[in-house]
Structure formats: C-alpha cells, structure tokens
PDB file of C-alpha atoms and ligand atoms in Angstrom:
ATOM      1  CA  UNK V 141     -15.837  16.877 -22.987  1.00 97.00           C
ATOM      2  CA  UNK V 142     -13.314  14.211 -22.305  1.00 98.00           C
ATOM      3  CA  UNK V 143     -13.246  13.340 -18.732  1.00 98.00           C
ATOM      4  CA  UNK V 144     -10.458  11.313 -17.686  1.00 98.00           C
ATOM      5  CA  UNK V 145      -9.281  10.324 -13.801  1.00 97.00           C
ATOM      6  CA  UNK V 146      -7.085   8.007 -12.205  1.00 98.00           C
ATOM      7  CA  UNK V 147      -6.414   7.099  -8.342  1.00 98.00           C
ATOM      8  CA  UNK V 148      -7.913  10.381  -8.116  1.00 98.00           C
ATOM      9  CA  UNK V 149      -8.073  11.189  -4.334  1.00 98.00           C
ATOM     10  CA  UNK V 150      -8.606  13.810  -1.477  1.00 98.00           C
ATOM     11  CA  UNK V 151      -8.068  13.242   2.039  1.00 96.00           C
ATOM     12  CA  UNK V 152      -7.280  16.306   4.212  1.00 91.00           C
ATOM     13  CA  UNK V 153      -5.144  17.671   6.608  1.00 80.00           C
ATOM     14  CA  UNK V 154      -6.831  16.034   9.727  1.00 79.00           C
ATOM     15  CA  UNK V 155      -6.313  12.644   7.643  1.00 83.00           C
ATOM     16  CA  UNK V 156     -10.087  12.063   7.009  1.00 89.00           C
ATOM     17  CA  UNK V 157     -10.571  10.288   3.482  1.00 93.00           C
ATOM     18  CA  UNK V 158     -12.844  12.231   1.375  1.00 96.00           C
ATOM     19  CA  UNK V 159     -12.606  11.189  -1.886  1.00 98.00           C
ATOM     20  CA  UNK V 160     -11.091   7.174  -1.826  1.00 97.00           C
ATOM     21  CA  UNK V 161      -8.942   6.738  -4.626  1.00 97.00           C
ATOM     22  CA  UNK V 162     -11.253   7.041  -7.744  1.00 98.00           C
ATOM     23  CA  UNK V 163     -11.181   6.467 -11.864  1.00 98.00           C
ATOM     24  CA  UNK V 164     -12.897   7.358 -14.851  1.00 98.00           C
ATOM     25  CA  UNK V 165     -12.782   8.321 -18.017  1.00 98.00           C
ATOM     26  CA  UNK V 166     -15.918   8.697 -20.222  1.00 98.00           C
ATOM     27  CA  UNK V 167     -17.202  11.536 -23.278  1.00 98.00           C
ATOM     28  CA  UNK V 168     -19.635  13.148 -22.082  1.00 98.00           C
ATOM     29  CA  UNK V 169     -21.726  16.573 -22.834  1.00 97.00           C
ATOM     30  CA  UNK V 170     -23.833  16.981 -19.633  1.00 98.00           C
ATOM     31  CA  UNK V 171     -23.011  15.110 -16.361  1.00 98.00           C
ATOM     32  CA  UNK V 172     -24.843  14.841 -12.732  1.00 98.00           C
ATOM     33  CA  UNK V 173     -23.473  14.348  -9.907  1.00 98.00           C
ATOM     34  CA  UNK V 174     -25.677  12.884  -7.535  1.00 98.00           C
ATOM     35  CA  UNK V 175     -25.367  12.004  -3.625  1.00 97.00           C
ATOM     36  CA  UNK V 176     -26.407  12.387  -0.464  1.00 96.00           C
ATOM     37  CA  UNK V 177     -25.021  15.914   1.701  1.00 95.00           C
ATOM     38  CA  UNK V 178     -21.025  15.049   2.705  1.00 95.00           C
ATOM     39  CA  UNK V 179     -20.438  12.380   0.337  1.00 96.00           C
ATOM     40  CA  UNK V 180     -17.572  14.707  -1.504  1.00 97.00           C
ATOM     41  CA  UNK V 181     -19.671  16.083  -4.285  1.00 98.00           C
ATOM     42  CA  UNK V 182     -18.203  19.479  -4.058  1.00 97.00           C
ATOM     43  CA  UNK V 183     -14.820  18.114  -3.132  1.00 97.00           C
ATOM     44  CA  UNK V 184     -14.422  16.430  -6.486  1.00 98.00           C
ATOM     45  CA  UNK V 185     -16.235  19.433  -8.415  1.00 98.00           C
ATOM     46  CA  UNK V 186     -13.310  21.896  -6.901  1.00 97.00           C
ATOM     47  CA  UNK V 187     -10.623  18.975  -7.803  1.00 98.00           C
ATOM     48  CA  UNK V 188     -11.952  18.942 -11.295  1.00 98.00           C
ATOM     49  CA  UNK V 189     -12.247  22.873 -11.100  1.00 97.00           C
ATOM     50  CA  UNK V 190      -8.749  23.164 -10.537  1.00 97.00           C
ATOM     51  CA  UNK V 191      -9.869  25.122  -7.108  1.00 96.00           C
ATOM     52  CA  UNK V 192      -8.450  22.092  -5.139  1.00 96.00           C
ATOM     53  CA  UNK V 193      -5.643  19.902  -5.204  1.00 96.00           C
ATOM     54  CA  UNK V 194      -6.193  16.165  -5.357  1.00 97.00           C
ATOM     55  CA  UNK V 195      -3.974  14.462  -2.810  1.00 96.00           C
ATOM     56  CA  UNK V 196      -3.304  11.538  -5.420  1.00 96.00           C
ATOM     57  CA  UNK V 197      -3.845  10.801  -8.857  1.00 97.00           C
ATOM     58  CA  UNK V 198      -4.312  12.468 -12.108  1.00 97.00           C
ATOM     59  CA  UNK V 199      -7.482  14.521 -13.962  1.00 98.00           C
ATOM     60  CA  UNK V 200      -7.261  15.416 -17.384  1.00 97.00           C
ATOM     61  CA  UNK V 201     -10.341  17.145 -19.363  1.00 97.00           C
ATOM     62  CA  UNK V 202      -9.797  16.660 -23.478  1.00 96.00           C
ATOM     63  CA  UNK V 203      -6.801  15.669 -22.692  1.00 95.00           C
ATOM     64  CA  UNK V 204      -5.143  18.633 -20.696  1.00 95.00           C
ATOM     65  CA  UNK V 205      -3.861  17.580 -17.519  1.00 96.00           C
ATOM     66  CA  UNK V 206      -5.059  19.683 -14.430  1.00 97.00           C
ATOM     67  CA  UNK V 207      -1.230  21.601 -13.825  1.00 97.00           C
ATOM     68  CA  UNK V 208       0.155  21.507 -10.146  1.00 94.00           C
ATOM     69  CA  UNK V 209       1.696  24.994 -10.635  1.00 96.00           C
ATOM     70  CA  UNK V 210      -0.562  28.583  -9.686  1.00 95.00           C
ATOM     71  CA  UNK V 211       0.586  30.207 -13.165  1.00 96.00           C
ATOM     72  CA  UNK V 212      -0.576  26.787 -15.169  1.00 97.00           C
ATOM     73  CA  UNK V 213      -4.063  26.331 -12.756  1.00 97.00           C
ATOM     74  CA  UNK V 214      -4.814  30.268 -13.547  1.00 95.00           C
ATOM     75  CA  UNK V 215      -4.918  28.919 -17.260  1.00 95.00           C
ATOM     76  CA  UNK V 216      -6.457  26.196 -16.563  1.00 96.00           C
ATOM     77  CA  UNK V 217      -9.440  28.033 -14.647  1.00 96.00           C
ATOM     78  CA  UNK V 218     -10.118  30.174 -17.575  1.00 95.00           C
ATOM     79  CA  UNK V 219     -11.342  27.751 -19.551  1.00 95.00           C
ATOM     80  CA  UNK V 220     -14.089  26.887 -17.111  1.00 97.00           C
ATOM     81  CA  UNK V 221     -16.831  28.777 -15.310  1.00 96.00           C
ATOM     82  CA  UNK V 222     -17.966  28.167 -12.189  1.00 96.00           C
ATOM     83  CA  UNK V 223     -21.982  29.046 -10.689  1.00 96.00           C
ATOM     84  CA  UNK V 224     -21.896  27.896  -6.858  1.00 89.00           C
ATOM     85  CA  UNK V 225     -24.792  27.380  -4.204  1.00 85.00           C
ATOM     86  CA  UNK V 226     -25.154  30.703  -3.558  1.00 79.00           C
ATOM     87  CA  UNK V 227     -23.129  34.227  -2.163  1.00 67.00           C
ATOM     88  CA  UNK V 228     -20.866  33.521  -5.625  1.00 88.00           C
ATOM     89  CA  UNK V 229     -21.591  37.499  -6.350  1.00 95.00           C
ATOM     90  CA  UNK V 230     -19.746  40.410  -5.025  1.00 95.00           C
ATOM     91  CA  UNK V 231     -22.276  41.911  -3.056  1.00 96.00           C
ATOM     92  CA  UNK V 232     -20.513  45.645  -3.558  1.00 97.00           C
ATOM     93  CA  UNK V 233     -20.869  45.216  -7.117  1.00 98.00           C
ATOM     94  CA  UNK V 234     -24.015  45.762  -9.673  1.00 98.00           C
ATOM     95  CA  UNK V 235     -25.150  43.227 -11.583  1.00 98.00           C
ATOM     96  CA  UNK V 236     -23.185  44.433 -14.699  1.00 98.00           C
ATOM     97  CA  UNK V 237     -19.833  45.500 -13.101  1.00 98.00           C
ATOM     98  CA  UNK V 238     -20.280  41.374 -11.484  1.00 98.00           C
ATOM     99  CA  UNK V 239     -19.986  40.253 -14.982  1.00 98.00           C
ATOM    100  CA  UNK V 240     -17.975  43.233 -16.492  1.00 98.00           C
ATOM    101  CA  UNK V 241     -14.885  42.746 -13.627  1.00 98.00           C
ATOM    102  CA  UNK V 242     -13.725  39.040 -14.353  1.00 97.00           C
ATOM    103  CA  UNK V 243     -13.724  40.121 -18.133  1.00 98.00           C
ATOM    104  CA  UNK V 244     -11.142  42.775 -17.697  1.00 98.00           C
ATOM    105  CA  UNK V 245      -9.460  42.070 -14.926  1.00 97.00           C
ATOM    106  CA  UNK V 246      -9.158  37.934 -15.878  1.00 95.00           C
ATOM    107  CA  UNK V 247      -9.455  37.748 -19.164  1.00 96.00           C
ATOM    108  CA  UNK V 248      -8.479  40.698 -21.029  1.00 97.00           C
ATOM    109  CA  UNK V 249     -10.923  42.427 -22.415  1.00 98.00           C
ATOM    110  CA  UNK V 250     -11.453  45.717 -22.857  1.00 98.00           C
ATOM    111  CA  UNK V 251     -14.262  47.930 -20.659  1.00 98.00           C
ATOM    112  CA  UNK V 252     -16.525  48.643 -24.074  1.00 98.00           C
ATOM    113  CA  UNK V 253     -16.052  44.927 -25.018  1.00 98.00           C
ATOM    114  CA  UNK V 254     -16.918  43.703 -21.549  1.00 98.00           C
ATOM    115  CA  UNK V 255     -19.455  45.935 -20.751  1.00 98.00           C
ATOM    116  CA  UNK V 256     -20.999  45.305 -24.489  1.00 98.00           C
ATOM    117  CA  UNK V 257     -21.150  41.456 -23.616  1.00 98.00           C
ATOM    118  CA  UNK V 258     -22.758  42.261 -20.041  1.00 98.00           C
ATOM    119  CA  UNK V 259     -25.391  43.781 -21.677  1.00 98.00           C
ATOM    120  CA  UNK V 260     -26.120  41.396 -24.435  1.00 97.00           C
ATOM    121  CA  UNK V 261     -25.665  38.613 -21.365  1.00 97.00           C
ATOM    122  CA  UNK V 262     -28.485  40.457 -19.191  1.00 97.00           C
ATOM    123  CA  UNK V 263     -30.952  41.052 -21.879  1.00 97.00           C
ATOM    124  CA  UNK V 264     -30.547  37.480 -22.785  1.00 94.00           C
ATOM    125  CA  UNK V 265     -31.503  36.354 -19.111  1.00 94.00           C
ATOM    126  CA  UNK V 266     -34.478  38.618 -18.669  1.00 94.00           C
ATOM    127  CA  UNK V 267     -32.303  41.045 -16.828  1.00 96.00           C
ATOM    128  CA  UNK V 268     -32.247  44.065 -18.945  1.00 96.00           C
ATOM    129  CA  UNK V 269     -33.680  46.164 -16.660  1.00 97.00           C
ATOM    130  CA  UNK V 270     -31.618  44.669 -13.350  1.00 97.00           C
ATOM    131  CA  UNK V 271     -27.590  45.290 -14.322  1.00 98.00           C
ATOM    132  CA  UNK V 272     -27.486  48.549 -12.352  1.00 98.00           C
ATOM    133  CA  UNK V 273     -28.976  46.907  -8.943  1.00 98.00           C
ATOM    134  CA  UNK V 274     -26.569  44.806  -6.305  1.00 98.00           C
ATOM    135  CA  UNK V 275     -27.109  41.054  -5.431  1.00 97.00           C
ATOM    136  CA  UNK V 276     -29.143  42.133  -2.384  1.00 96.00           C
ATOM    137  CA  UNK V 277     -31.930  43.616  -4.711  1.00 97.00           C
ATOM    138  CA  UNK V 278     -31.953  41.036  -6.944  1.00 96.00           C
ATOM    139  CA  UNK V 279     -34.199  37.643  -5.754  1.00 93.00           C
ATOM    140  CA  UNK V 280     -32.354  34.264  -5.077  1.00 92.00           C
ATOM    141  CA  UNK V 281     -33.723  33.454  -9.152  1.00 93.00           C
ATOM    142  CA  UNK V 282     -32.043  36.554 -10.622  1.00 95.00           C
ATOM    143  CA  UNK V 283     -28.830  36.203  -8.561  1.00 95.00           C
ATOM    144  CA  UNK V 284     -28.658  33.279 -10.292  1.00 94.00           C
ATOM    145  CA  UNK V 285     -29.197  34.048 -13.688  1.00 95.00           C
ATOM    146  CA  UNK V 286     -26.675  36.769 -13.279  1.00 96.00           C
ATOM    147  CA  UNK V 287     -23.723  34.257 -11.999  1.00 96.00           C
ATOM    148  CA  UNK V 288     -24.468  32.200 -14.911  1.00 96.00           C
ATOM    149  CA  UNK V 289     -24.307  34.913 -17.318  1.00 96.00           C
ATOM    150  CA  UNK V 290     -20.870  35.835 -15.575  1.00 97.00           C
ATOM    151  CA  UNK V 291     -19.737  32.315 -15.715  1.00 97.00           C
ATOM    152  CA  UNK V 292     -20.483  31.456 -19.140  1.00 96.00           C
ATOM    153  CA  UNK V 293     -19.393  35.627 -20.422  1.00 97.00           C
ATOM    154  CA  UNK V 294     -15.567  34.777 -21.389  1.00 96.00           C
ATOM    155  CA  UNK V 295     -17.013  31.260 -23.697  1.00 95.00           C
ATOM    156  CA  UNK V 296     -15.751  28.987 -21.444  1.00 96.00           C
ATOM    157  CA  UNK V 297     -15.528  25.161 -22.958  1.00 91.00           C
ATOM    158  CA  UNK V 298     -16.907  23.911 -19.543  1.00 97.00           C
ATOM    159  CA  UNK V 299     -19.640  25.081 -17.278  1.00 97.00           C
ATOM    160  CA  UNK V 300     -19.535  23.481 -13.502  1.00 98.00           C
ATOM    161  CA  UNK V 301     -22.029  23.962 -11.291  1.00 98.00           C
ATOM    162  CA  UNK V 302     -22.680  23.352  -7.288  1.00 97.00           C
ATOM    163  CA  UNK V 303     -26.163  23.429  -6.405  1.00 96.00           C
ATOM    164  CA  UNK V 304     -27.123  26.078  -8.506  1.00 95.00           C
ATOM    165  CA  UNK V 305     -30.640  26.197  -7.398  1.00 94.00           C
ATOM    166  CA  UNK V 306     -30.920  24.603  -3.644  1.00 91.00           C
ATOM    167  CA  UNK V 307     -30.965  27.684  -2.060  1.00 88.00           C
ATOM    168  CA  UNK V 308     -33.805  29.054  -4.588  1.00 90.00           C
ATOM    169  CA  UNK V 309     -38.152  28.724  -4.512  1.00 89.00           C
ATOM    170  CA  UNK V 310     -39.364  26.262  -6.841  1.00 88.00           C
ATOM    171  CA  UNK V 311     -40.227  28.766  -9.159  1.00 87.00           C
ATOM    172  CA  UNK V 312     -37.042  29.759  -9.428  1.00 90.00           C
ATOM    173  CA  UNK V 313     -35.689  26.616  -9.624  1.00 93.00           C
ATOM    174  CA  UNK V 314     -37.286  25.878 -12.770  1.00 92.00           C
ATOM    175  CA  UNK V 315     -36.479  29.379 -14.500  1.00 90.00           C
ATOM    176  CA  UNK V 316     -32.565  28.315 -13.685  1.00 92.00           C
ATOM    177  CA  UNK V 317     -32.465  24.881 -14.721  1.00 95.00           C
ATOM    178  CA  UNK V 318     -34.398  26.285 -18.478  1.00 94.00           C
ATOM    179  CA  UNK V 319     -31.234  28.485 -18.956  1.00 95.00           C
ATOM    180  CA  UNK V 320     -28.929  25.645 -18.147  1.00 96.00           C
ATOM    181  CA  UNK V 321     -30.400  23.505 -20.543  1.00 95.00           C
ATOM    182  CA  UNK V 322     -31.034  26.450 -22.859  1.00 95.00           C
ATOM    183  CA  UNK V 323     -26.994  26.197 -23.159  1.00 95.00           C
ATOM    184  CA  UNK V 324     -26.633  22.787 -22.823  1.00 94.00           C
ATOM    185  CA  UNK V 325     -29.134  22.786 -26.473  1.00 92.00           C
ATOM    186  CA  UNK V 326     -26.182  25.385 -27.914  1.00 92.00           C
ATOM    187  CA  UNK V 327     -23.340  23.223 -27.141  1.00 93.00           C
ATOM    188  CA  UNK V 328     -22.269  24.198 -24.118  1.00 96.00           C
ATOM    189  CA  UNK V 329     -20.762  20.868 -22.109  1.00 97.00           C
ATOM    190  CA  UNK V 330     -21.277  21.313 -17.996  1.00 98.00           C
ATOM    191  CA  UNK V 331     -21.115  18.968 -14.503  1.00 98.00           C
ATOM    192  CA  UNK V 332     -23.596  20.026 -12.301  1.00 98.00           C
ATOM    193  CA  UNK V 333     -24.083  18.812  -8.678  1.00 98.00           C
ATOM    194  CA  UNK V 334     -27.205  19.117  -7.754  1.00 96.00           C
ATOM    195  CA  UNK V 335     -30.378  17.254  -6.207  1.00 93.00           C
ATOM    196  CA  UNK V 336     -32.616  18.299  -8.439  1.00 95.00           C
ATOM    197  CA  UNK V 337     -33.120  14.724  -9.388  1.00 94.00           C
ATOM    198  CA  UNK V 338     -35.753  15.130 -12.483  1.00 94.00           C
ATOM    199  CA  UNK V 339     -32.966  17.819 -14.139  1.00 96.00           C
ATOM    200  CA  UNK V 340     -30.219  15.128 -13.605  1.00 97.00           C
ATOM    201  CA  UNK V 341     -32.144  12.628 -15.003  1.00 96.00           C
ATOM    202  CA  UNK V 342     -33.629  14.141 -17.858  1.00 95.00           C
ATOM    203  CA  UNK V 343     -31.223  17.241 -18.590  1.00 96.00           C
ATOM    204  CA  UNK V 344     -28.064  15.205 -18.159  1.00 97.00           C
ATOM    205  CA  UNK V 345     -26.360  12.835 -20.634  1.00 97.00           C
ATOM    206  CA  UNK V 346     -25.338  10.490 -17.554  1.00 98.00           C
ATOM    207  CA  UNK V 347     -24.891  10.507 -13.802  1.00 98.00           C
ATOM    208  CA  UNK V 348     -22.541   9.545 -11.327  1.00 98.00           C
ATOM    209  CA  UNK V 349     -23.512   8.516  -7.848  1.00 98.00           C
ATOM    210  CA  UNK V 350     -21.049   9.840  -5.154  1.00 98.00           C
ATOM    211  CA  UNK V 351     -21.371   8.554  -1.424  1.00 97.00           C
ATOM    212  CA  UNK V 352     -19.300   7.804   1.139  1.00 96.00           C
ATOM    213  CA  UNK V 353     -16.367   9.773  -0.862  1.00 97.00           C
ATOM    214  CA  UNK V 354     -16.744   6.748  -3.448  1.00 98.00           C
ATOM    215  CA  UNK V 355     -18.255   7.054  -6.766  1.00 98.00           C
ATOM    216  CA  UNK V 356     -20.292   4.068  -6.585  1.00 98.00           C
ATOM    217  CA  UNK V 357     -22.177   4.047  -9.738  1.00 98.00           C
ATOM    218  CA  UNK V 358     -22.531   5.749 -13.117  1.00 98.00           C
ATOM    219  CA  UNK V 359     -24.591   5.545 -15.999  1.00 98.00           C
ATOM    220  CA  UNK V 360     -27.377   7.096 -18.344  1.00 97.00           C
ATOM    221  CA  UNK V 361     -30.316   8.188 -16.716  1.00 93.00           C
ATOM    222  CA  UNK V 362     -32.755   4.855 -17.018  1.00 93.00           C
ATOM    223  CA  UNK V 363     -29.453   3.137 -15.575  1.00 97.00           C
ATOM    224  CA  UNK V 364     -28.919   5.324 -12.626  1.00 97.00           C
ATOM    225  CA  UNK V 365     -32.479   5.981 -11.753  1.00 96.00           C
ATOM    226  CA  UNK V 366     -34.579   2.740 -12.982  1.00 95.00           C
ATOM    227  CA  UNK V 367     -31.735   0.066 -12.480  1.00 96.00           C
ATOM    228  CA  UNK V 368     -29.897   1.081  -9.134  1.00 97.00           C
ATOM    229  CA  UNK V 369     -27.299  -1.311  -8.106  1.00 97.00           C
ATOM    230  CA  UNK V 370     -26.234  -0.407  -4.737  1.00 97.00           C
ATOM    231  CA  UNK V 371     -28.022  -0.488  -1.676  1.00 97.00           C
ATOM    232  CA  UNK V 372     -26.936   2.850  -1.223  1.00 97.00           C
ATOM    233  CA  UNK V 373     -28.373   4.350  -4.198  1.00 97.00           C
ATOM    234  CA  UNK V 374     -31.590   2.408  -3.716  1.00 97.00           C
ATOM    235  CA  UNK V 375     -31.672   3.733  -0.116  1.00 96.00           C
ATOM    236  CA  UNK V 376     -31.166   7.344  -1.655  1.00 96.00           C
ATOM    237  CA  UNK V 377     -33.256   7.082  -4.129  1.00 95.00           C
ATOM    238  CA  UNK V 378     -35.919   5.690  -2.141  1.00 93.00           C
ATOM    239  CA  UNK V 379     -35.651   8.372   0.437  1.00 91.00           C
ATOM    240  CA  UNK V 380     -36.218  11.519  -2.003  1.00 85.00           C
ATOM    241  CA  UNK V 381     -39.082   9.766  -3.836  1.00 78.00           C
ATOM    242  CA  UNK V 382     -40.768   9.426   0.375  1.00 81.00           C
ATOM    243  CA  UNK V 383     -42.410  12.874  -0.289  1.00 78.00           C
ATOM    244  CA  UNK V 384     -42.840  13.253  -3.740  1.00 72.00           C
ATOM    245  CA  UNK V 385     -46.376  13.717  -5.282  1.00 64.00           C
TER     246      UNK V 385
HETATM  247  N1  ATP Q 209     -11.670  22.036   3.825  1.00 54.49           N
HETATM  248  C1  ATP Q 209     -12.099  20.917   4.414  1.00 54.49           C
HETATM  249  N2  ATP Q 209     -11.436  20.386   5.465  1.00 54.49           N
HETATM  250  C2  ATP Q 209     -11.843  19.248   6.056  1.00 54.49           C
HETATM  251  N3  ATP Q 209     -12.936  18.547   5.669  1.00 54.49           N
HETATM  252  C3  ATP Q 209     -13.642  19.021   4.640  1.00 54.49           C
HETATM  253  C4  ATP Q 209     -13.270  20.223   3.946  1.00 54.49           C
HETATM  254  N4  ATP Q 209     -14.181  20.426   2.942  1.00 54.49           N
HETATM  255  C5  ATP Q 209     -15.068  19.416   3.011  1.00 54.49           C
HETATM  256  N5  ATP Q 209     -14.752  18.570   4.035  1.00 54.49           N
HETATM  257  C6  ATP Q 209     -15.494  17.348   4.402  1.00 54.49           C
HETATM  258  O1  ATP Q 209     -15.540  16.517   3.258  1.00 54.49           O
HETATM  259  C7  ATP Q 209     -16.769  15.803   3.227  1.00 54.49           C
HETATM  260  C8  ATP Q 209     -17.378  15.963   1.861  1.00 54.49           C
HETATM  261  O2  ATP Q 209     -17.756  17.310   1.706  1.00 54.49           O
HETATM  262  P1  ATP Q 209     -18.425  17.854   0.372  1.00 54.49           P
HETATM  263  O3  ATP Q 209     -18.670  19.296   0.608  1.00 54.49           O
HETATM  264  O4  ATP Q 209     -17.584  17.478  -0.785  1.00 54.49           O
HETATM  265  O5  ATP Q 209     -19.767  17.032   0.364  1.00 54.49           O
HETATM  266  P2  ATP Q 209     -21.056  17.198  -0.574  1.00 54.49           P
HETATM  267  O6  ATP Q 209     -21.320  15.858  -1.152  1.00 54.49           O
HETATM  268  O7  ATP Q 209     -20.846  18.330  -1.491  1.00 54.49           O
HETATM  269  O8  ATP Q 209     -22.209  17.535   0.461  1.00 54.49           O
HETATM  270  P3  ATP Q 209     -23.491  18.519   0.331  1.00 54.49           P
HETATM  271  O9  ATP Q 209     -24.522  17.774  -0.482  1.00 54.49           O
HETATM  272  O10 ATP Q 209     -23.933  18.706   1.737  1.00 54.49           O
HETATM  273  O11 ATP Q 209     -23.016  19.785  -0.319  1.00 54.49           O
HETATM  274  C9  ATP Q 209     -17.631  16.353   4.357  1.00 54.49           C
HETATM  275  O12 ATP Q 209     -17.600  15.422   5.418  1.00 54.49           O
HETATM  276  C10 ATP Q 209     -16.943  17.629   4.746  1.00 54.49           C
HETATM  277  O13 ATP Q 209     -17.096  17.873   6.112  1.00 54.49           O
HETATM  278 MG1   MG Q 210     -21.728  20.191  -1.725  1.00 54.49          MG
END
C-alpha cells in the first residue's frame, strides 16, 4: 500500500492534542505501530480507518483520499477490514452468521454466496466445527480467528488491526499472529498496532514509533529495534526487554 499523510492531526473536543500535526508517506506491505498505552496508536489507526475524523490534514492510501462525506467514508471502509482488541463480535450472533451479516448486509452478497465463503473462511481457520457456537463459547484464540476471517471475507485491499492478541494467552497469541502472517505471505498488505514486539519486528516490513501523540521514529526492523534514536524509544524499549527471558 501507498501510505501518504500530511499535517495529519487529532485533538479533541476538550482541546487535548492527541495526535500533533504529523507526515508521511512511504510503500509499504506490513507496518507496526509501536508505543507505549495513550500515545494515540488507536487514534491514528481509526483516522486511517476512516472511523475518525482527523482535525487537520490529509490521508490518502494508493492514492485515494480519505472522503469527509458519510456516503464517500462508507466506500471508503469497504475496502478495509478491521480486527480490534477484543468484544469486535456480536455476541447474539454464531460464529458464521458474524461473518455471513457484513457480507449481505454491507457488501452485497447473496446468503448462499456469503454463507459459502463463511464456511470456506472457518474451515480455513481450524473452525469447522465452531460456526454454529456464539463468541461466549468460543476461547479468546478462536474469537479471534473468527474476526479475522470476517474482516478479511469481502477481499479487502487492507487489513488493520488494534491489538489483536493483548487480551489473548500466549498460546493463543502465537496461533493469531501465524494467520496474520499466513496472509501477509498471500499478499495481503495490513497496519497492526500491537506490542507484540518480536511480530513487529520480524512480521512487519517497518515500524513506526508513536508516543506522546508524535510519531517519533520509523524504520525497518534492525532500525527501529537495534538503532533507537530517541530517548523515548530507548526508554521503551528498554522497559519491555526488563522481564524478558
Ligand atoms: N474519544 C476520546 N475523547 C477524548 N480523549 C480520547 C478519546 N479517545 C482517546 N483519547 C485519548 O487519546 C490518547 C491516546 O489514546 P489512544 O487510544 O490512541 O492511545 P493508544 O496508544 O492506543 O494506547 P493503548 O496502548 O493503551 O491502547 C489517550 O490519552 C486517550 O485518553
Ligand atoms: Mg490503543
């Protein structure tokens, strides 16, 4: 994807900056963004999701400009899917009619069609079995796998994802992250947010380093991770690897 901001901005109603004034503009197939908690991760995922409006600047992706109109930011939403933190499921619905409902009611396709690509979706995830049980039956790992497979259902060009696994067990951590990378491998482009610092390192083409509501630093992986500039990404850095084995 071609990622493209300028002045890009978000400050809200209370008049607390959260994003200062931002730009970039890089090709890129798989992108982290890192940070530590409140440094306006999210907020610029939603901006570039077209789920919130920037307060200043422009966003284009390939070269479409995020619309200010509803009717033009419905089209613009289609073209992306979305996997957040967690609770992204409706909990009334089974596994299947959660990836069978955006098809026909959003995009247009028919119940056989829809429910024909559910199925295909759930085998490929290991959740041939599941589709008839609700979120609540389903672990933290399969919820998961099932709001990918409804986010990626309809092809869209871009995947972005929140924190897909922080609310997850390591062991289903790992089992989420394979399937993102599983369709990173078949061409699928996606921005992830996420502290799972070994995926964006190693999974991701390059990183950007959010804190403060500034993106402070961006690069491959050796650059981000072996070459920190700023304090603050030293400091950050430093703090996760405290603990680590
Ligand atoms: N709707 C809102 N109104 C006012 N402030 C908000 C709103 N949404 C987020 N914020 C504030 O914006 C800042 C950035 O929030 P954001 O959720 O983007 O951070 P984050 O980097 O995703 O953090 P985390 O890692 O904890 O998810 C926070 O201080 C938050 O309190
Ligand atoms: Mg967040």
């Amino acid at each position: 994807m071609k990622l493209e901001f300028h002045g890009l901005s978000k400050q809200f109603d209370q008049g607390r900056v959260i994003l200062q004034p931002m730009d970039f503009c890089d090709e890129v197939h798989t992108l982290a963004i890192i940070g530590p908690s409140g440094g306006g991760k999210s907020t610029l995922l939603r901006i570039i999701g077209g789920l919130l409006p920037p307060s200043s600047g422009t966003l284009s992706i390939n070269g479409e400009e995020l619309p200010k109109e509803e009717e033009g930011l419905q089209r613009y939403r289609k073209k992306l899917g979305f996997v957040f933190q967690q609770g992204g499921l409706f909990r009334h619905l089974s596994a299947r009619e959660n990836i069978v409902l955006p098809l026909t009611k959003v995009h247009g396709y028919s119940e056989t069609e829809a429910g024909k690509r559910a199925d295909e979706l759930l085998e490929r995830f290991g959740l041939g079995a599941d589709g008839h049980k609700k979120p609540a039956a389903l672990s933290g790992g399969q919820q998961q796998r099932v709001a990918i497979a409804r986010a990626i259902a309809a092809k869209p060009g871009i995947l972005l994802l929140d924190e897909p696994t922080s609310a997850l067990d390591p062991e289903y951590t790992t089992e989420v992250l394979d399937i993102v990378n599983e369709l990173k491998e078949e061409g699928l482009d996606f921005i992830i947010v996420t502290h799972e610092m070994g995926f964006a390192r190693h999974a991701c083409e390059k990183a950007a380093f959010l804190c403060e509501g500034k993106l402070m630093e961006y690069g491959s992986g050796s650059e981000i991770f072996d070459a920190p500039k700023s304090e603050q990404l030293k400091n950050f850095l430093g703090r996760l690897l405290e603990w680590n084995m």
